[in-house]
């Protein structure tokens, strides 16, 4: 049986060294086991090395081939013994029988090859599925991290804008409170002036207003009245300089646009500068305020002076100019 199996493997095209090694490592249990071993180990780097039997080998103590159970070994031993018995009774194989056996073995090899290719294909598909699954998980993790980072940045920008808005709102409220306090003081002063005005009117204390009231009816009543009203006529009063309570300011910005706002005459120039900073779109660059005619550049000390003291009442045109870093 051993010689027949070796010859069959050689006729199939296997190298003699590999065939002998396969038969030896499978315990000379037949062509199928040897072919299985050759198919499984055809890519091993040491497949063509000669087989070296283990030292101290004792008959009946060899280890069973890998993957074989004692029941399988016993069944294979029975088949080998049966084949050997049949081989003793049979004549040597004819050429036709050898070709038939070779054909059957080749079909078996092709079947084993297809099974192995299918198994490898399934394993490759499974590995590809695992790789894609891991790639998708990594992509999802990366995407989630990016989304969290974008949400964090958006929240930070929203918080900064809210703080800036609240700061501007506080400045506006302070300006409105200051304006309201100034308007209240001006109103109180005007009310006091209105109360004191009748006592200073010469019409109430002129002696003619009483002297002609008790005269006889033969005198013309209109003439004394006209004489008493002449001193109080506005056309007869000496001209006085008009006082303005408000100041209309037009500011020309760097981009060519202009802002127009009305301020109290007693407000400081710093209120105009703050108004320009809050409503300008020039990016918050430092700037000067100046007038074109007569040309005057207002300094930091001028910011504390009222508008009427700077000669900007009742109206004026201011120009915004970039402040030099030097």
Coordinates of C-alpha atoms in Angstrom, one line a residue:
X1 CA 0.0 0.0 0.0
X2 CA 2.8 2.4 0.8
X3 CA 4.5 1.9 -2.5
X4 CA 1.2 2.3 -4.4
X5 CA 0.4 5.5 -2.5
X6 CA 3.9 7.0 -3.2
X7 CA 3.7 6.1 -6.9
X8 CA 0.2 7.6 -7.1
X9 CA 1.5 10.9 -5.6
X10 CA 4.4 10.9 -7.9
X11 CA 2.2 10.3 -10.9
X12 CA 0.0 13.3 -9.8
X13 CA 3.1 15.5 -10.1
X14 CA 4.1 15.9 -6.5
X15 CA 7.8 16.0 -5.8
X16 CA 9.1 12.8 -4.3
X17 CA 10.5 14.5 -1.2
X18 CA 7.1 16.1 -0.5
X19 CA 5.3 12.9 -1.1
X20 CA 7.5 10.9 1.2
X21 CA 7.3 13.5 3.8
X22 CA 3.5 13.7 3.6
X23 CA 3.1 9.9 3.9
X24 CA 5.5 9.8 6.8
X25 CA 3.9 12.7 8.7
X26 CA 0.4 11.2 8.2
X27 CA 1.5 7.8 9.5
X28 CA 1.2 6.1 6.1
X29 CA -2.6 6.1 6.4
X30 CA -3.4 6.5 2.7
X31 CA -3.3 8.9 -0.2
X32 CA -6.2 11.1 1.0
X33 CA -4.5 11.9 4.3
X34 CA -1.2 12.6 2.4
X35 CA -3.0 14.8 -0.1
X36 CA -4.7 16.7 2.6
X37 CA -1.4 17.4 4.3
X38 CA 0.2 18.4 1.0
X39 CA -2.6 20.9 0.3
X40 CA -2.5 22.4 3.7
X41 CA 1.3 22.7 3.9
X42 CA 2.1 23.5 0.3
X43 CA 3.1 27.2 1.2
X44 CA 5.2 26.2 4.2
X45 CA 8.8 27.4 3.8
X46 CA 10.2 24.0 5.0
X47 CA 7.9 21.8 3.0
X48 CA 10.8 20.6 0.7
X49 CA 13.1 19.8 3.5
X50 CA 13.7 16.1 4.0
X51 CA 11.8 14.4 6.7
X52 CA 13.8 13.5 9.8
X53 CA 12.1 10.9 12.0
X54 CA 12.1 11.8 15.7
X55 CA 14.9 10.3 17.9
X56 CA 14.1 7.5 20.3
X57 CA 11.1 6.4 18.1
X58 CA 9.5 3.3 19.5
X59 CA 6.9 1.4 17.5
X60 CA 3.4 2.0 18.9
X61 CA 4.4 5.1 20.9
X62 CA 4.3 7.7 18.1
X63 CA 2.1 10.7 18.6
X64 CA -1.1 10.7 16.5
X65 CA -1.2 13.3 13.7
X66 CA -2.6 16.7 14.5
X67 CA -6.4 16.8 14.5
X68 CA -6.8 13.0 14.8
X69 CA -8.7 11.5 17.7
X70 CA -8.0 7.9 19.0
X71 CA -11.2 6.7 17.4
X72 CA -10.2 8.2 14.0
X73 CA -6.7 6.6 14.4
X74 CA -8.3 3.3 15.1
X75 CA -10.6 3.5 12.1
X76 CA -7.8 4.5 9.8
X77 CA -5.6 1.6 11.1
X78 CA -8.5 -0.8 10.3
X79 CA -8.7 0.7 6.8
X80 CA -5.0 0.4 6.3
X81 CA -5.0 -3.2 7.5
X82 CA -8.0 -4.0 5.3
X83 CA -6.2 -2.4 2.3
X84 CA -3.1 -4.3 3.0
X85 CA -5.0 -7.5 3.1
X86 CA -6.7 -6.7 -0.1
X87 CA -3.4 -5.7 -1.6
X88 CA -1.9 -9.1 -0.8
X89 CA -4.7 -10.8 -2.7
X90 CA -4.7 -8.5 -5.7
X91 CA -2.5 -8.3 -8.6
X92 CA -0.4 -5.1 -9.3
X93 CA -2.5 -2.3 -10.8
X94 CA -2.7 -2.1 -14.6
X95 CA -2.0 1.1 -16.5
X96 CA -5.8 1.7 -16.9
X97 CA -6.4 1.3 -13.2
X98 CA -3.5 3.6 -12.5
X99 CA -4.9 6.2 -14.8
X100 CA -8.4 5.8 -13.2
X101 CA -6.9 6.1 -9.8
X102 CA -4.9 9.1 -10.8
X103 CA -8.0 10.7 -12.3
X104 CA -9.9 10.1 -9.1
X105 CA -7.1 11.6 -7.1
X106 CA -6.9 14.6 -9.3
X107 CA -10.6 15.2 -8.9
X108 CA -10.2 14.9 -5.2
X109 CA -7.3 17.4 -5.3
X110 CA -9.4 19.8 -7.3
X111 CA -12.3 19.4 -4.9
X112 CA -10.0 20.0 -1.9
X113 CA -8.5 23.1 -3.8
X114 CA -12.0 24.5 -4.3
X115 CA -13.0 23.9 -0.8
X116 CA -9.8 25.6 0.4
X117 CA -10.4 28.6 -1.9
X118 CA -14.0 28.9 -0.8
X119 CA -12.9 28.8 2.8
X120 CA -10.2 31.4 2.2
X121 CA -12.7 33.5 0.3
X122 CA -15.1 33.4 3.2
X123 CA -12.4 34.3 5.6
X124 CA -11.3 37.2 3.4
X125 CA -14.8 38.5 3.2
X126 CA -15.2 38.2 7.0
X127 CA -11.9 40.0 7.5
X128 CA -13.0 42.8 5.1
X129 CA -16.3 43.1 7.0
X130 CA -14.5 43.4 10.3
X131 CA -12.1 46.0 8.8
X132 CA -15.0 48.0 7.4
X133 CA -16.9 47.8 10.7
X134 CA -13.9 49.0 12.6
X135 CA -13.3 51.8 10.0
X136 CA -17.0 52.9 10.4
X137 CA -16.7 52.9 14.1
X138 CA -13.5 55.0 14.0
X139 CA -15.1 57.4 11.5
X140 CA -18.1 57.8 13.8
X141 CA -15.9 58.4 16.8
X142 CA -13.9 61.0 14.8
X143 CA -17.0 62.7 13.5
X144 CA -18.5 62.8 17.0
X145 CA -15.3 64.4 18.3
X146 CA -15.4 67.0 15.6
X147 CA -19.1 67.8 16.2
X148 CA -18.4 68.2 20.0
X149 CA -15.5 70.5 19.2
X150 CA -17.6 72.6 16.8
X151 CA -20.4 72.8 19.4
X152 CA -17.9 73.9 22.0
X153 CA -16.5 76.6 19.7
X154 CA -20.0 77.8 18.7
X155 CA -21.0 77.9 22.4
X156 CA -17.9 79.9 23.2
X157 CA -18.6 82.4 20.3
X158 CA -22.2 82.7 21.5
X159 CA -21.1 83.4 25.0
X160 CA -18.6 86.0 23.9
X161 CA -21.2 87.8 21.7
X162 CA -23.7 87.7 24.6
X163 CA -21.1 89.3 27.0
X164 CA -20.2 91.9 24.4
X165 CA -23.9 92.7 23.9
X166 CA -24.5 93.0 27.6
X167 CA -21.5 95.3 28.0
X168 CA -22.8 97.6 25.2
X169 CA -26.2 97.5 26.7
X170 CA -24.8 98.5 30.1
X171 CA -23.0 101.5 28.4
X172 CA -26.2 102.6 26.6
X173 CA -28.2 102.3 29.8
X174 CA -25.6 104.4 31.6
X175 CA -25.7 107.0 28.9
X176 CA -29.5 107.1 29.0
X177 CA -29.4 107.5 32.8
X178 CA -27.0 110.4 32.5
X179 CA -29.1 112.0 29.9
X180 CA -32.2 111.6 32.0
X181 CA -30.5 113.1 35.0
X182 CA -29.3 116.1 33.0
X183 CA -32.7 116.6 31.5
X184 CA -34.2 116.4 34.9
X185 CA -31.8 119.0 36.3
X186 CA -32.5 121.3 33.3
X187 CA -36.2 120.9 33.7
X188 CA -36.0 121.8 37.4
X189 CA -33.9 124.8 36.6
X190 CA -36.4 126.0 34.0
X191 CA -39.2 125.5 36.4
X192 CA -37.5 127.6 39.0
X193 CA -36.7 130.3 36.5
X194 CA -40.4 130.3 35.4
X195 CA -41.5 130.8 39.0
X196 CA -39.1 133.7 39.6
X197 CA -39.9 135.5 36.3
X198 CA -43.3 137.3 37.4
X199 CA -41.5 139.0 40.3
X200 CA -39.0 140.5 38.0
X201 CA -41.5 141.7 35.3
X202 CA -41.7 145.5 35.4
X203 CA -45.3 145.4 34.3
X204 CA -46.4 144.3 37.8
X205 CA -44.5 147.0 39.7
X206 CA -44.8 150.0 37.3
X207 CA -46.5 152.9 39.1
X208 CA -48.4 153.8 36.1
X209 CA -50.3 150.5 36.1
X210 CA -52.0 151.6 39.4
X211 CA -52.1 155.4 38.9
X212 CA -54.3 155.5 35.9
X213 CA -56.6 152.8 37.2
X214 CA -58.2 155.3 39.8
X215 CA -58.5 158.4 37.5
X216 CA -61.7 160.0 36.2
X217 CA -63.7 158.5 33.3
X218 CA -63.1 161.6 31.1
X219 CA -59.5 160.6 30.4
X220 CA -58.7 158.1 27.6
X221 CA -58.1 154.7 29.2
X222 CA -56.0 153.3 26.3
X223 CA -53.1 155.8 26.5
X224 CA -51.9 154.9 30.1
X225 CA -52.1 151.2 29.2
X226 CA -50.0 151.7 26.1
X227 CA -47.4 153.7 28.1
X228 CA -47.2 150.9 30.7
X229 CA -46.7 148.2 28.1
X230 CA -44.0 149.8 26.1
X231 CA -41.1 149.0 28.5
X232 CA -42.2 145.3 28.6
X233 CA -42.3 144.9 24.8
X234 CA -39.7 142.4 23.5
X235 CA -38.7 144.9 20.8
X236 CA -37.6 147.4 23.3
X237 CA -35.5 145.0 25.5
X238 CA -31.8 145.0 24.9
X239 CA -30.6 142.0 22.7
X240 CA -29.2 139.1 24.7
X241 CA -27.2 136.1 23.5
X242 CA -29.4 133.0 23.0
X243 CA -28.7 130.0 25.2
X244 CA -29.0 126.6 23.5
X245 CA -29.8 123.5 25.5
X246 CA -29.1 121.0 22.7
X247 CA -26.4 120.4 20.1
X248 CA -26.8 118.6 16.8
X249 CA -23.6 116.8 15.9
X250 CA -22.8 115.2 12.5
X251 CA -19.9 112.8 12.5
X252 CA -18.2 111.7 9.2
X253 CA -16.7 108.2 9.5
X254 CA -13.6 106.7 7.8
X255 CA -15.7 104.7 5.3
X256 CA -17.5 107.9 4.0
X257 CA -20.7 107.4 5.9
X258 CA -22.0 109.8 8.6
X259 CA -23.8 109.6 11.9
X260 CA -26.1 112.3 13.2
X261 CA -27.2 112.6 16.8
X262 CA -28.5 115.3 19.2
X263 CA -26.7 115.8 22.5
X264 CA -27.2 118.1 25.5
X265 CA -25.1 121.3 25.3
X266 CA -23.6 120.5 28.6
X267 CA -22.7 117.0 27.7
X268 CA -19.0 116.2 27.5
X269 CA -17.3 115.5 24.2
X270 CA -16.6 112.0 25.5
X271 CA -20.3 111.2 25.0
X272 CA -19.9 111.9 21.3
X273 CA -16.8 109.7 21.1
X274 CA -18.6 106.8 22.9
X275 CA -21.6 107.2 20.5
X276 CA -19.2 106.9 17.5
X277 CA -17.5 103.8 19.0
X278 CA -20.8 102.0 19.6
X279 CA -22.2 102.8 16.1
X280 CA -19.1 102.7 13.9
X281 CA -18.2 99.7 11.8
X282 CA -14.5 100.6 11.4
X283 CA -13.3 97.6 13.5
X284 CA -12.6 99.5 16.7
X285 CA -9.4 101.3 15.5
X286 CA -8.1 104.2 17.6
X287 CA -9.2 107.6 16.1
X288 CA -9.2 111.4 16.6
X289 CA -12.1 113.8 16.4
X290 CA -11.5 117.1 14.6
X291 CA -13.2 119.9 12.8
X292 CA -12.3 121.0 9.3
X293 CA -13.0 124.8 9.6
X294 CA -11.5 126.1 11.7
X295 CA -9.2 123.0 11.8
X296 CA -8.9 121.7 15.3
X297 CA -7.9 118.3 16.7
X298 CA -9.5 117.5 20.0
X299 CA -7.2 116.0 22.6
X300 CA -7.9 113.7 25.5
X301 CA -8.3 116.8 27.8
X302 CA -11.0 118.1 25.5
X303 CA -13.0 114.9 26.0
X304 CA -13.9 116.2 29.6
X305 CA -15.2 119.6 28.4
X306 CA -18.8 120.4 27.6
X307 CA -19.9 120.8 24.0
X308 CA -20.9 124.4 24.5
X309 CA -17.5 125.2 25.9
X310 CA -15.8 123.7 22.8
X311 CA -17.9 125.9 20.5
X312 CA -19.9 123.1 19.0
X313 CA -23.3 124.5 19.9
X314 CA -25.9 124.6 18.4
X315 CA -24.6 122.4 15.6
X316 CA -21.2 121.1 14.3
X317 CA -19.6 118.7 11.9
X318 CA -16.9 116.4 13.3
X319 CA -14.5 114.2 11.3
X320 CA -13.1 110.9 12.4
X321 CA -9.4 110.5 11.6
X322 CA -7.1 107.5 12.4
X323 CA -4.8 108.0 15.3
X324 CA -1.1 107.6 14.5
X325 CA 0.7 104.8 16.5
X326 CA 3.7 107.1 16.9

